[in-house]
Short mmCIF file of C-alpha atoms in Angstrom, two decimals:
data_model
loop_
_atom_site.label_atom_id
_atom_site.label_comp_id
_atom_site.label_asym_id
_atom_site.label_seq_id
_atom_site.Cartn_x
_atom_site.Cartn_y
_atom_site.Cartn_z
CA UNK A 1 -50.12 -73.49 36.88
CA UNK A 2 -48.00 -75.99 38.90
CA UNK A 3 -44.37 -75.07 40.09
CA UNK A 4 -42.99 -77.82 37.32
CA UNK A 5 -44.47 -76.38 34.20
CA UNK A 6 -43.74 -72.77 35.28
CA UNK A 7 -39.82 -73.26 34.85
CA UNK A 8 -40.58 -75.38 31.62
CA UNK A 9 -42.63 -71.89 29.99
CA UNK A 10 -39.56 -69.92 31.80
CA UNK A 11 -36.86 -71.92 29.95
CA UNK A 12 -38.90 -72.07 26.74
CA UNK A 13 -39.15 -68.52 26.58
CA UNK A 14 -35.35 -68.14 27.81
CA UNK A 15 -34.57 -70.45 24.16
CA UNK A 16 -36.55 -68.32 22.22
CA UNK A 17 -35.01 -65.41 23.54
CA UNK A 18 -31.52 -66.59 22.90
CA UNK A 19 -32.41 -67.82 19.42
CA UNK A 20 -34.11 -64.04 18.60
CA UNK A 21 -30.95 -62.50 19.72
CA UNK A 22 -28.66 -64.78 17.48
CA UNK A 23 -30.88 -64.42 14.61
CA UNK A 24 -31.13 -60.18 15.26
CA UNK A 25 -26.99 -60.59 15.37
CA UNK A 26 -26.85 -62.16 12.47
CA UNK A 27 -29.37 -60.37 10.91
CA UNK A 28 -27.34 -56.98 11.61
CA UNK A 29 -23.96 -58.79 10.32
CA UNK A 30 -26.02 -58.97 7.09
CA UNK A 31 -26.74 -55.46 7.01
CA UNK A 32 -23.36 -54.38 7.74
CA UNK A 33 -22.22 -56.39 5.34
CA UNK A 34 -24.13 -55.37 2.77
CA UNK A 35 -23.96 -51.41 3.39
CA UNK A 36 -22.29 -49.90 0.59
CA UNK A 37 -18.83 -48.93 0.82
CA UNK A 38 -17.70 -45.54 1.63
CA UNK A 39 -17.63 -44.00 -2.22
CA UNK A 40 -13.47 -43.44 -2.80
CA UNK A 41 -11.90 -40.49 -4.10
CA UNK A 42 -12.64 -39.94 -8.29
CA UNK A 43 -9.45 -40.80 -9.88
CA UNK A 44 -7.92 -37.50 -10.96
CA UNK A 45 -4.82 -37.72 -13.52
CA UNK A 46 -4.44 -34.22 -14.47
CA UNK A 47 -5.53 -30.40 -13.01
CA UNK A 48 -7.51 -28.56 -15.40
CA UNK A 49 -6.92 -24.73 -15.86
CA UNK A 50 -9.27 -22.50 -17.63
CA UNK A 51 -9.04 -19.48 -19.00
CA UNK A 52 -11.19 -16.60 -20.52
CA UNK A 53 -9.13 -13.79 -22.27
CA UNK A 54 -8.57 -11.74 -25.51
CA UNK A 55 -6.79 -13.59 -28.56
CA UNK A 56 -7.93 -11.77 -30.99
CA UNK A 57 -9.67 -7.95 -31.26
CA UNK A 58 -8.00 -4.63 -29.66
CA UNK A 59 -7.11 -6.25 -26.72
CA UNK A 60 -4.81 -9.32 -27.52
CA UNK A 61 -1.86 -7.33 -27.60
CA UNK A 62 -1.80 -6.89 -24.58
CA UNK A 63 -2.44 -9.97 -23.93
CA UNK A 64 0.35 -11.21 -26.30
CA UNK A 65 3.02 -8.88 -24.62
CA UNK A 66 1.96 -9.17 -20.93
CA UNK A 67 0.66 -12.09 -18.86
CA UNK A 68 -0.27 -14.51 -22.14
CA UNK A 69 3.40 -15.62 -22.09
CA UNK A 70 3.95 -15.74 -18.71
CA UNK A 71 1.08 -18.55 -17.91
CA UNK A 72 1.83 -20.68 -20.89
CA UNK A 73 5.55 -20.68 -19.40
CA UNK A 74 4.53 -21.47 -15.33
CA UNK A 75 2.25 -24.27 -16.88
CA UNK A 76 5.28 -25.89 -18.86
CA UNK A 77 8.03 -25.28 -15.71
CA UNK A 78 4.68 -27.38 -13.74
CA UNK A 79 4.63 -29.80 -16.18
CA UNK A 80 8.53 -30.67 -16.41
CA UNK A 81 8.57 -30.93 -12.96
CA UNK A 82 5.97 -33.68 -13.19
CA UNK A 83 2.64 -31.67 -12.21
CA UNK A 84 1.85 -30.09 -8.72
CA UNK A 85 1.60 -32.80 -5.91
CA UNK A 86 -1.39 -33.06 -3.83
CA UNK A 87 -1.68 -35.02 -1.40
CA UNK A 88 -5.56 -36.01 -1.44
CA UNK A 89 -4.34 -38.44 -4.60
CA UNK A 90 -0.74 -38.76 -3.52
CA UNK A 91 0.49 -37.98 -6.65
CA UNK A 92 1.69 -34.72 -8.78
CA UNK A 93 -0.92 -33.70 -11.16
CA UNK A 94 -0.22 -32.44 -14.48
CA UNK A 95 -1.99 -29.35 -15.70
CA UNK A 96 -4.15 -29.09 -18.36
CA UNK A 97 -4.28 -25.07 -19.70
CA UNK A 98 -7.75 -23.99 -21.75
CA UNK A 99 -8.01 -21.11 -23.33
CA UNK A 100 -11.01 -19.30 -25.04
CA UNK A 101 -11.18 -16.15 -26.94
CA UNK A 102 -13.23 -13.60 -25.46
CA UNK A 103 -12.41 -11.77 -28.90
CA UNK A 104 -11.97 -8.71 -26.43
CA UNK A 105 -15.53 -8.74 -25.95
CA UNK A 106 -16.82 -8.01 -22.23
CA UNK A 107 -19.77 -9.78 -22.21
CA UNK A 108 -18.10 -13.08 -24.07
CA UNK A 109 -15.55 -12.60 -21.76
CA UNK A 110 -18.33 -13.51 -18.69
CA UNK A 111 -20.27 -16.46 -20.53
CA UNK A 112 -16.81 -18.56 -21.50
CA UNK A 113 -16.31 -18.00 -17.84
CA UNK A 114 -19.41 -18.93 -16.78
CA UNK A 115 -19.19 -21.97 -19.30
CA UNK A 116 -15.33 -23.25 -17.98
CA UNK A 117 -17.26 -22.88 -14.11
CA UNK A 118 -20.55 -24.37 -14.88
CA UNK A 119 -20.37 -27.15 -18.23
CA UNK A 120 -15.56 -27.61 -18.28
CA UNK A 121 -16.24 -28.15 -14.29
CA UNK A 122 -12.25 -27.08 -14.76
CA UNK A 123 -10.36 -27.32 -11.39
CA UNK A 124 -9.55 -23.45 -11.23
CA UNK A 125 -9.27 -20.08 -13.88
CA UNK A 126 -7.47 -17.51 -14.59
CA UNK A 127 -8.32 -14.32 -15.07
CA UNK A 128 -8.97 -11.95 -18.41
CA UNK A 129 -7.14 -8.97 -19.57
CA UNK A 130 -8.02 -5.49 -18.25
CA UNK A 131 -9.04 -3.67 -15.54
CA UNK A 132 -12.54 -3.55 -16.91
CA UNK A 133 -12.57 -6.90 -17.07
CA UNK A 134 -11.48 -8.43 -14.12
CA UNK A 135 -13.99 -6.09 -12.13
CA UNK A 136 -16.57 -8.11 -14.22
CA UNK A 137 -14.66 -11.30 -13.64
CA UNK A 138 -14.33 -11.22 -9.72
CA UNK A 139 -17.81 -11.22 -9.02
CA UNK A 140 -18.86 -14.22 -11.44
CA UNK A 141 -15.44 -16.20 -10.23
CA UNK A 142 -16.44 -15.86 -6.25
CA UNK A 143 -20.55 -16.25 -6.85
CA UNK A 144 -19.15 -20.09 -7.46
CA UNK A 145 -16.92 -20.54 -4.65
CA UNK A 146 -13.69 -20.14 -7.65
CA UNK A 147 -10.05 -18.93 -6.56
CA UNK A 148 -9.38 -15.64 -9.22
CA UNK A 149 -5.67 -14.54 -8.78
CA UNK A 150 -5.95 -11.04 -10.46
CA UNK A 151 -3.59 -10.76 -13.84
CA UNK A 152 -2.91 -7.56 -15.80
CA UNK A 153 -5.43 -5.06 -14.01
CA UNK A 154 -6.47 -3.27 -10.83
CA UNK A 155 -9.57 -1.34 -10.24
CA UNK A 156 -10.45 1.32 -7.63
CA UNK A 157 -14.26 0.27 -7.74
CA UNK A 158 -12.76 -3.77 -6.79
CA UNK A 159 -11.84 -2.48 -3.58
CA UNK A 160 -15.10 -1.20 -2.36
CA UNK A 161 -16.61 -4.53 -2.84
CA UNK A 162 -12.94 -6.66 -1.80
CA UNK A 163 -14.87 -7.45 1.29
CA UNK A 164 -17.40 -9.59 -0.60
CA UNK A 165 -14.90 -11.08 -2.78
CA UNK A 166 -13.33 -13.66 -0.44
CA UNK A 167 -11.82 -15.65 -3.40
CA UNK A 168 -10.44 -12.99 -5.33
CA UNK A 169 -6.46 -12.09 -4.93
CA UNK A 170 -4.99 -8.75 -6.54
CA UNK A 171 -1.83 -8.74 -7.75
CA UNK A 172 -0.41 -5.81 -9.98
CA UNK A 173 -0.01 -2.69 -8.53
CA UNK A 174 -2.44 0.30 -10.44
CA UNK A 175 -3.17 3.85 -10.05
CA UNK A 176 -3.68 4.07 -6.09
CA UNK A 177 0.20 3.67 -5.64
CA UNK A 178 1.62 4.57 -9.36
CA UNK A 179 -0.28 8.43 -9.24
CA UNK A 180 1.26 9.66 -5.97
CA UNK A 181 4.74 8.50 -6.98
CA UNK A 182 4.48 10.11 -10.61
CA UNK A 183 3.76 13.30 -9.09
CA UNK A 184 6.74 13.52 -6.98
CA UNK A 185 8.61 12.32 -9.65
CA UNK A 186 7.24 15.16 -12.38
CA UNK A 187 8.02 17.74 -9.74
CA UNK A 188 11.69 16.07 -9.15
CA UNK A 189 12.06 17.19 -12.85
CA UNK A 190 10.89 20.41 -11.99
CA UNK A 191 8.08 19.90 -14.72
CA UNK A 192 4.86 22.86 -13.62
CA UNK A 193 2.33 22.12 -16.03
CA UNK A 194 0.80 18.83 -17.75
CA UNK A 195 -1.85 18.12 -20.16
CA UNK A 196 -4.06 14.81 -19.72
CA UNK A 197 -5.82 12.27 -21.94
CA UNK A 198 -7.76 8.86 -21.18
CA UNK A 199 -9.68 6.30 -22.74
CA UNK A 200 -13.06 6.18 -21.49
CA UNK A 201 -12.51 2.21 -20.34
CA UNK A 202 -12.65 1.62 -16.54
CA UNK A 203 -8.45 1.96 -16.81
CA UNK A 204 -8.48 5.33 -18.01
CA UNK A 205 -11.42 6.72 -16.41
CA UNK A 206 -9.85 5.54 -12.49
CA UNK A 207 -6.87 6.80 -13.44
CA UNK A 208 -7.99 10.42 -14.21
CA UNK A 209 -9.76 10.10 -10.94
CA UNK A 210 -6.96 8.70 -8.51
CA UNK A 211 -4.35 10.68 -10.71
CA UNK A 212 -5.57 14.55 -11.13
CA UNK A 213 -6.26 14.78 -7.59
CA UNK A 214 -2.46 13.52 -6.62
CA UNK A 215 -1.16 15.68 -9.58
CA UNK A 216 -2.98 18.92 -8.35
CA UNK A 217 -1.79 18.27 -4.80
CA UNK A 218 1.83 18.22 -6.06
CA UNK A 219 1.41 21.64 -7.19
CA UNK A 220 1.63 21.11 -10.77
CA UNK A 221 -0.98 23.25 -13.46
CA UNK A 222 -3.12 21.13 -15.85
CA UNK A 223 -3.75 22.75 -19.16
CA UNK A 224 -6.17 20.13 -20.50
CA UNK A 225 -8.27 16.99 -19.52
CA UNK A 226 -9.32 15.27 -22.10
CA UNK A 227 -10.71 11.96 -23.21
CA UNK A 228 -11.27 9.19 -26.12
CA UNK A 229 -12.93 6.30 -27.06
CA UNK A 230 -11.66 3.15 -27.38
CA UNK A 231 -10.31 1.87 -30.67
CA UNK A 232 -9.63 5.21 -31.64
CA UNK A 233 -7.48 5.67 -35.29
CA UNK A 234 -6.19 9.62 -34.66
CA UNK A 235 -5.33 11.11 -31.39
CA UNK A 236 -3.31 13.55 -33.18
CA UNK A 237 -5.99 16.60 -32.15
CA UNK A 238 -4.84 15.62 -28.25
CA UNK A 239 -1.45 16.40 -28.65
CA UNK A 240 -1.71 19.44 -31.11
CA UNK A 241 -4.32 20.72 -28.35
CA UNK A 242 -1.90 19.96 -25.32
CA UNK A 243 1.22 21.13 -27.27
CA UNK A 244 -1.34 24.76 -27.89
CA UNK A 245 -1.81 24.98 -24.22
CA UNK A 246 1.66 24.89 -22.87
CA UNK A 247 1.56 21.78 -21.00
CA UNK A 248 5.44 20.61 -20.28
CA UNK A 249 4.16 17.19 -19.64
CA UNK A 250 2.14 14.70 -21.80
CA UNK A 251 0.02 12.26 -19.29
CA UNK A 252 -1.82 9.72 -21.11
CA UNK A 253 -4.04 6.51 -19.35
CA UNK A 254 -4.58 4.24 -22.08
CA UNK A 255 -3.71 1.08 -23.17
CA UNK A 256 -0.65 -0.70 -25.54
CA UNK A 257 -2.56 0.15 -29.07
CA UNK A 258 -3.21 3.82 -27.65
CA UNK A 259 0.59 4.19 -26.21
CA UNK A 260 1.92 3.17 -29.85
CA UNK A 261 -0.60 5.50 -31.65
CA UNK A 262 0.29 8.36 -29.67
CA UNK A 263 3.77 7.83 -29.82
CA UNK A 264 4.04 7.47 -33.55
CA UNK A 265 1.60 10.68 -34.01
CA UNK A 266 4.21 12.64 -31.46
CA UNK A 267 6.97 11.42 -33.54
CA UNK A 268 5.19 12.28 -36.96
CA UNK A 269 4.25 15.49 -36.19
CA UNK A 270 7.44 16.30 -34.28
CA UNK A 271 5.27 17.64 -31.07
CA UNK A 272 8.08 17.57 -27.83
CA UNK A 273 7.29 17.43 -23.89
CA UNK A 274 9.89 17.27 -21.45
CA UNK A 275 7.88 14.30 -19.88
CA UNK A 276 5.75 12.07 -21.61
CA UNK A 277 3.87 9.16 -19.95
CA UNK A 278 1.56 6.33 -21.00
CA UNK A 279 0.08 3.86 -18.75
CA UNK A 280 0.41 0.60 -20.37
CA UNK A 281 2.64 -0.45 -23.26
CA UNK A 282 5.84 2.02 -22.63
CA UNK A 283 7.34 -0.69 -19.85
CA UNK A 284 7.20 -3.28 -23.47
CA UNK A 285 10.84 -3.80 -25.50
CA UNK A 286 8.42 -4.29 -28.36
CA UNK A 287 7.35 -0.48 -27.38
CA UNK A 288 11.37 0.23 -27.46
CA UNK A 289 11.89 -1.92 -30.71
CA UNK A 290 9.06 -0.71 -32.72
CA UNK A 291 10.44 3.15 -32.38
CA UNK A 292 14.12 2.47 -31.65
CA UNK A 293 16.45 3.08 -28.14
CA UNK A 294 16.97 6.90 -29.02
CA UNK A 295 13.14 7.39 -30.08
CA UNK A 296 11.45 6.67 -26.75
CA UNK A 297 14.65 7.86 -24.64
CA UNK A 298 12.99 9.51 -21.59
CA UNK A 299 9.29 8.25 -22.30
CA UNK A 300 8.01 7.25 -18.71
CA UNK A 301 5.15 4.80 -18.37
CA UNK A 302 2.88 2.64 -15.46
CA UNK A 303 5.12 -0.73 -13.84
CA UNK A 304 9.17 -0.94 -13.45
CA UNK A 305 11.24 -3.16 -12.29
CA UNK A 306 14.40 -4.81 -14.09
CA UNK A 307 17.03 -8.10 -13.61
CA UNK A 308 18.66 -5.16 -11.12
CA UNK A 309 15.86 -5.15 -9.26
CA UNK A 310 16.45 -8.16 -7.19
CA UNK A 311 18.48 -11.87 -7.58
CA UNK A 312 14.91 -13.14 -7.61
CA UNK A 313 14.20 -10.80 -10.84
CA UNK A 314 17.39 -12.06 -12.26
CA UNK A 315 16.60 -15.20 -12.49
CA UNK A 316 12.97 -14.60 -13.90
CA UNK A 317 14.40 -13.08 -16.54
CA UNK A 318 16.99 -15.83 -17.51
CA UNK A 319 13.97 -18.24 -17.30
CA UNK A 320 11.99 -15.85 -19.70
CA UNK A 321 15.18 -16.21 -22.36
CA UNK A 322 15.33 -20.02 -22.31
CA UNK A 323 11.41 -20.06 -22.76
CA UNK A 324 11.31 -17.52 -25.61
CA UNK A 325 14.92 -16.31 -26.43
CA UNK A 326 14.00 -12.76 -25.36
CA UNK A 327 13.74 -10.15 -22.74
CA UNK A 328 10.93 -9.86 -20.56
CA UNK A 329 7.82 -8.66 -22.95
CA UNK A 330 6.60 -6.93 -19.65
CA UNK A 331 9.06 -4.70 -17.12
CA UNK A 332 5.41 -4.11 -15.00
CA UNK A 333 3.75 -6.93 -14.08
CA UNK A 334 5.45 -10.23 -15.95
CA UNK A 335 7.23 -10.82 -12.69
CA UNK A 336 4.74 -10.77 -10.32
CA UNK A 337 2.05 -12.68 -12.58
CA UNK A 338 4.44 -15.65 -12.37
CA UNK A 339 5.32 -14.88 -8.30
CA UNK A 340 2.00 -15.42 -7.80
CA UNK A 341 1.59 -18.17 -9.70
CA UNK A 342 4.66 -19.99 -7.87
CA UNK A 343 2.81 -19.02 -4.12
CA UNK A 344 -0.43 -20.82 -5.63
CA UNK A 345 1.44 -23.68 -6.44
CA UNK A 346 2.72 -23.83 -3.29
CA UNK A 347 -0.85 -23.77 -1.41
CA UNK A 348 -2.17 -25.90 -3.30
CA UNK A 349 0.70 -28.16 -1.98
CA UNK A 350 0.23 -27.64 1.18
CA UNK A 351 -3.25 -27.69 1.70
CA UNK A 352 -3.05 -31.13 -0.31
CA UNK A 353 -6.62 -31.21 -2.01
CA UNK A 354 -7.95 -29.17 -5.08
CA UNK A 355 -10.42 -28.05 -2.58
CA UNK A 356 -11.04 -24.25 -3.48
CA UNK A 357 -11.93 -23.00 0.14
CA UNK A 358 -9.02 -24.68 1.88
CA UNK A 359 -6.76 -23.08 -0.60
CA UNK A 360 -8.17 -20.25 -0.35
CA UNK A 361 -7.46 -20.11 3.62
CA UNK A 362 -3.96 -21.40 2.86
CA UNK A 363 -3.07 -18.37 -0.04
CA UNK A 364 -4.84 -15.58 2.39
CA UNK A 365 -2.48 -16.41 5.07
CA UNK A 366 0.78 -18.13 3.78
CA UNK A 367 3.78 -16.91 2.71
CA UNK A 368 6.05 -18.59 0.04
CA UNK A 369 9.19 -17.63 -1.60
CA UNK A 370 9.06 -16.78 -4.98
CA UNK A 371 11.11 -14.83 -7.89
CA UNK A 372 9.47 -11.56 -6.00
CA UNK A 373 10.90 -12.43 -3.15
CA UNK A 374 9.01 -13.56 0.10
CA UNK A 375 4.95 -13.46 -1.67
CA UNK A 376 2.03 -12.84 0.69
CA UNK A 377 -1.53 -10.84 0.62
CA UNK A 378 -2.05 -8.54 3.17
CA UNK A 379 -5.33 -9.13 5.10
CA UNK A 380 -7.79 -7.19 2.26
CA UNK A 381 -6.51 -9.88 -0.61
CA UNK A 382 -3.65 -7.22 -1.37
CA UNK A 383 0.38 -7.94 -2.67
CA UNK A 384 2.41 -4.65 -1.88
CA UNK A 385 5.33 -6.18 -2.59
CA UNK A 386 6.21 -4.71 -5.94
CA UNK A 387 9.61 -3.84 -7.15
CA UNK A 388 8.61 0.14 -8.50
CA UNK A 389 5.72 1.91 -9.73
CA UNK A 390 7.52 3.88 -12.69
CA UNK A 391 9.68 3.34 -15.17
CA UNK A 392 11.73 5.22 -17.63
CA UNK A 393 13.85 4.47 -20.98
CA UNK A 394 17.04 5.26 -20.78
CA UNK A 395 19.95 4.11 -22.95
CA UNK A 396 17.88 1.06 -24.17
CA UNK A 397 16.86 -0.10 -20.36
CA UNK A 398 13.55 0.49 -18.37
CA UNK A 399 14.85 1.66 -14.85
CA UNK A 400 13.11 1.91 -11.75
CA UNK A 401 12.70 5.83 -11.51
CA UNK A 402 10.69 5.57 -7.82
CA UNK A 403 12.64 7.58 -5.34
CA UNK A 404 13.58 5.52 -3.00
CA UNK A 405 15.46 2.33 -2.29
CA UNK A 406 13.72 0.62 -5.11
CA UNK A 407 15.41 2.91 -7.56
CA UNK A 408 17.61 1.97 -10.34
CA UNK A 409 18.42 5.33 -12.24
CA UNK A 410 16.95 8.82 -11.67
CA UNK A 411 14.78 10.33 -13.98
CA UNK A 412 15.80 12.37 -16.64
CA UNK A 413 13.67 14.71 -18.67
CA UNK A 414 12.72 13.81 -22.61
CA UNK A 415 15.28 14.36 -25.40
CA UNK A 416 13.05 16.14 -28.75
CA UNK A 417 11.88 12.74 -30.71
CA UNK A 418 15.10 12.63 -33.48
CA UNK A 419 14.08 14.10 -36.69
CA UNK A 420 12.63 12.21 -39.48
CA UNK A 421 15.10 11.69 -42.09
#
């Protein structure tokens, strides 16, 4: 090949290799331009809040008279304000509550909360009524990857597993810290020997196992351990049997229908302790109404605090009036249901996405002011920051009996229950 046509091949080859560069460039801008865009965020106009939990059977009073109120009220304080802002959609959210009766049936109780999880797709629960059934609750709620802020309930048996519950907060204080301070308070009255009854739920049964042992350290005699099913119509035989035996004090784990049954069987039969105590329900003004001030003077029961308990506490309760033109329904755990409600809000906020896991991370290690005061978890999931473990009628007013600053009013032993007329 001669020198001459050599350097025409080499600038041949030099045109098609600028042209196949040109057309490769071009051909890319093509495929950039048509790659799809980046998918945007879903619009979002509202937050969706599901809930499992008792509205009818023996368990909806207590829902009625403790947390029920309390989350229909955060939702509409949300709501006036606009929604919650999050920053993801630059924008408050309102919030959309659901509710489904779990007819105060366990096992409905898991598939509605299976069904808000798995066909609602709702942005986050809340939790169901009971001990019982927020240990069944926690499990279901973290197996998805779903925040549970623990209502009305605490269970022993939730703490064994707390380390394989990373979504699940607990909230009221139960028997771990209520049982020790009972005892020194029943041997501040100088009270030696008690009788107990339980329900054979998961409440009453961890009680009698957390509480006995604390009340037999303290020195103090049981007469009788005794227990009942749930739903029961007479527990009359209890207190004739505990009465028979001696016992000063009347200790009874049981829930609001129980506490009223009890109470109006003690009253009936005109059967006097110089203590009696009930778990749940006694804390209630219903509990109060129902039998009259001078009627439950003296009866002790599970939860206390009151508007003396802190400024925070006095304003919960003015915010309670305007929303229902009443008291409190709930001197145990009304005030710390809607604390904890206010700190979620506020994580939510800051973590600025509906994203459960960053929430998460942002509730397990934040601290936000709130009617309580300054709300936080302690590393296991735990809030300690409660306002008194037992409370006492006295003139018409549950006080803080703890001793201790948290105090309101000592204890005082139980009047006779007045005669029946």
């Amino acid at each position: 090949m001669t020198k001459r046509r050599l350097r025409w091949v080499s600038v041949v080859l030099s045109v098609v290799l600028v042209l196949a560069l040109v057309a490769g460039c071009a051909g890319q801008k093509q495929q950039q331009a048509a790659a799809p865009e980046p998918s945007a965020k879903p619009a979002k106009d509202k937050i969706v809040i599901g809930q499992a939990i008792s509205l009818s059977g023996p368990m909806a009073m207590g829902v009625a008279t403790t947390s029920g109120p309390v989350y229909e009220m955060w939702v509409k304080e949300v709501n006036a304000q606009g929604g919650i802002y999050v920053k993801e959609y630059d924008k408050k959210l309102p919030i959309e509550y659901v509710k489904y009766d779990d007819k105060s049936d366990l096992g409905t109780m898991t598939k509605l909360l299976e069904k808000l999880i798995l066909e609602d797709k709702v942005d986050f629960v809340l939790p169901p009524w009971s001990t019982g059934f927020l240990y069944a609750a926690a499990p279901i709620a973290n197996k998805h990857q779903y925040i549970l802020i623990g209502g009305p309930g605490g269970a022993v048996k939730l703490e064994e597993i707390m380390p394989q519950l990373p979504y699940f907060f607990q909230v009221l204080n139960f028997s771990r810290s209520q049982m020790p301070v009972l005892a020194q308070i029943l041997n501040e009255l100088g009270i030696k020997s008690i009788a107990v009854v339980h329900h054979e739920d998961l409440h009453g049964v961890e009680y009698k196992e957390v509480g006995i042992p604390e009340l037999q350290k303290a020195g103090l005699d049981i007469k009788m351990v005794k227990s009942f099913p749930l739903g029961s119509k007479d527990l009359s035989p209890l207190l004739k049997e505990a009465k028979s035996m001696g016992a000063e004090a009347f200790i009874a784990f049981c829930y609001p229908e129980e506490t009223m049954l009890l109470t109006q069987q003690a009253i009936e039969l005109g059967i006097n302790f110089k203590a009696f105590f009930c778990t749940v329900g006694p804390y209630a003004p219903t509990y109060r109404d129902a039998f009259g001030a001078e009627a439950v003077e003296g009866v002790m029961g599970g939860g206390a605090w009151n508007e003396k308990s802190s400024p925070g506490a006095a304003q919960f309760v003015e915010l309670y009036k305007k929303h229902f033109n009443r008291e409190p329904d709930d001197y145990w755990g009304q005030l710390y249901y809607y604390s904890s409600l206010q700190h979620f809000q506020q994580a939510i906020e800051e973590a600025g996405t509906l994203d459960q896991s960053k929430i998460r991370e942002v509730m397990a290690t934040k601290t936000y002011d709130t009617f309580v005061g300054p709300f936080k978890y302690d590393p296991d999931r735990y809030f300690r920051g409660h306002l008194g473990q037992i409370g006492q009628w006295q003139k018409g007013h549950w006080e803080v009996i703890d001793p201790g600053k948290n105090r309101t009013a000592p204890p005082i032993l139980k009047p006779d229950w007045p005669k029946k007329k």
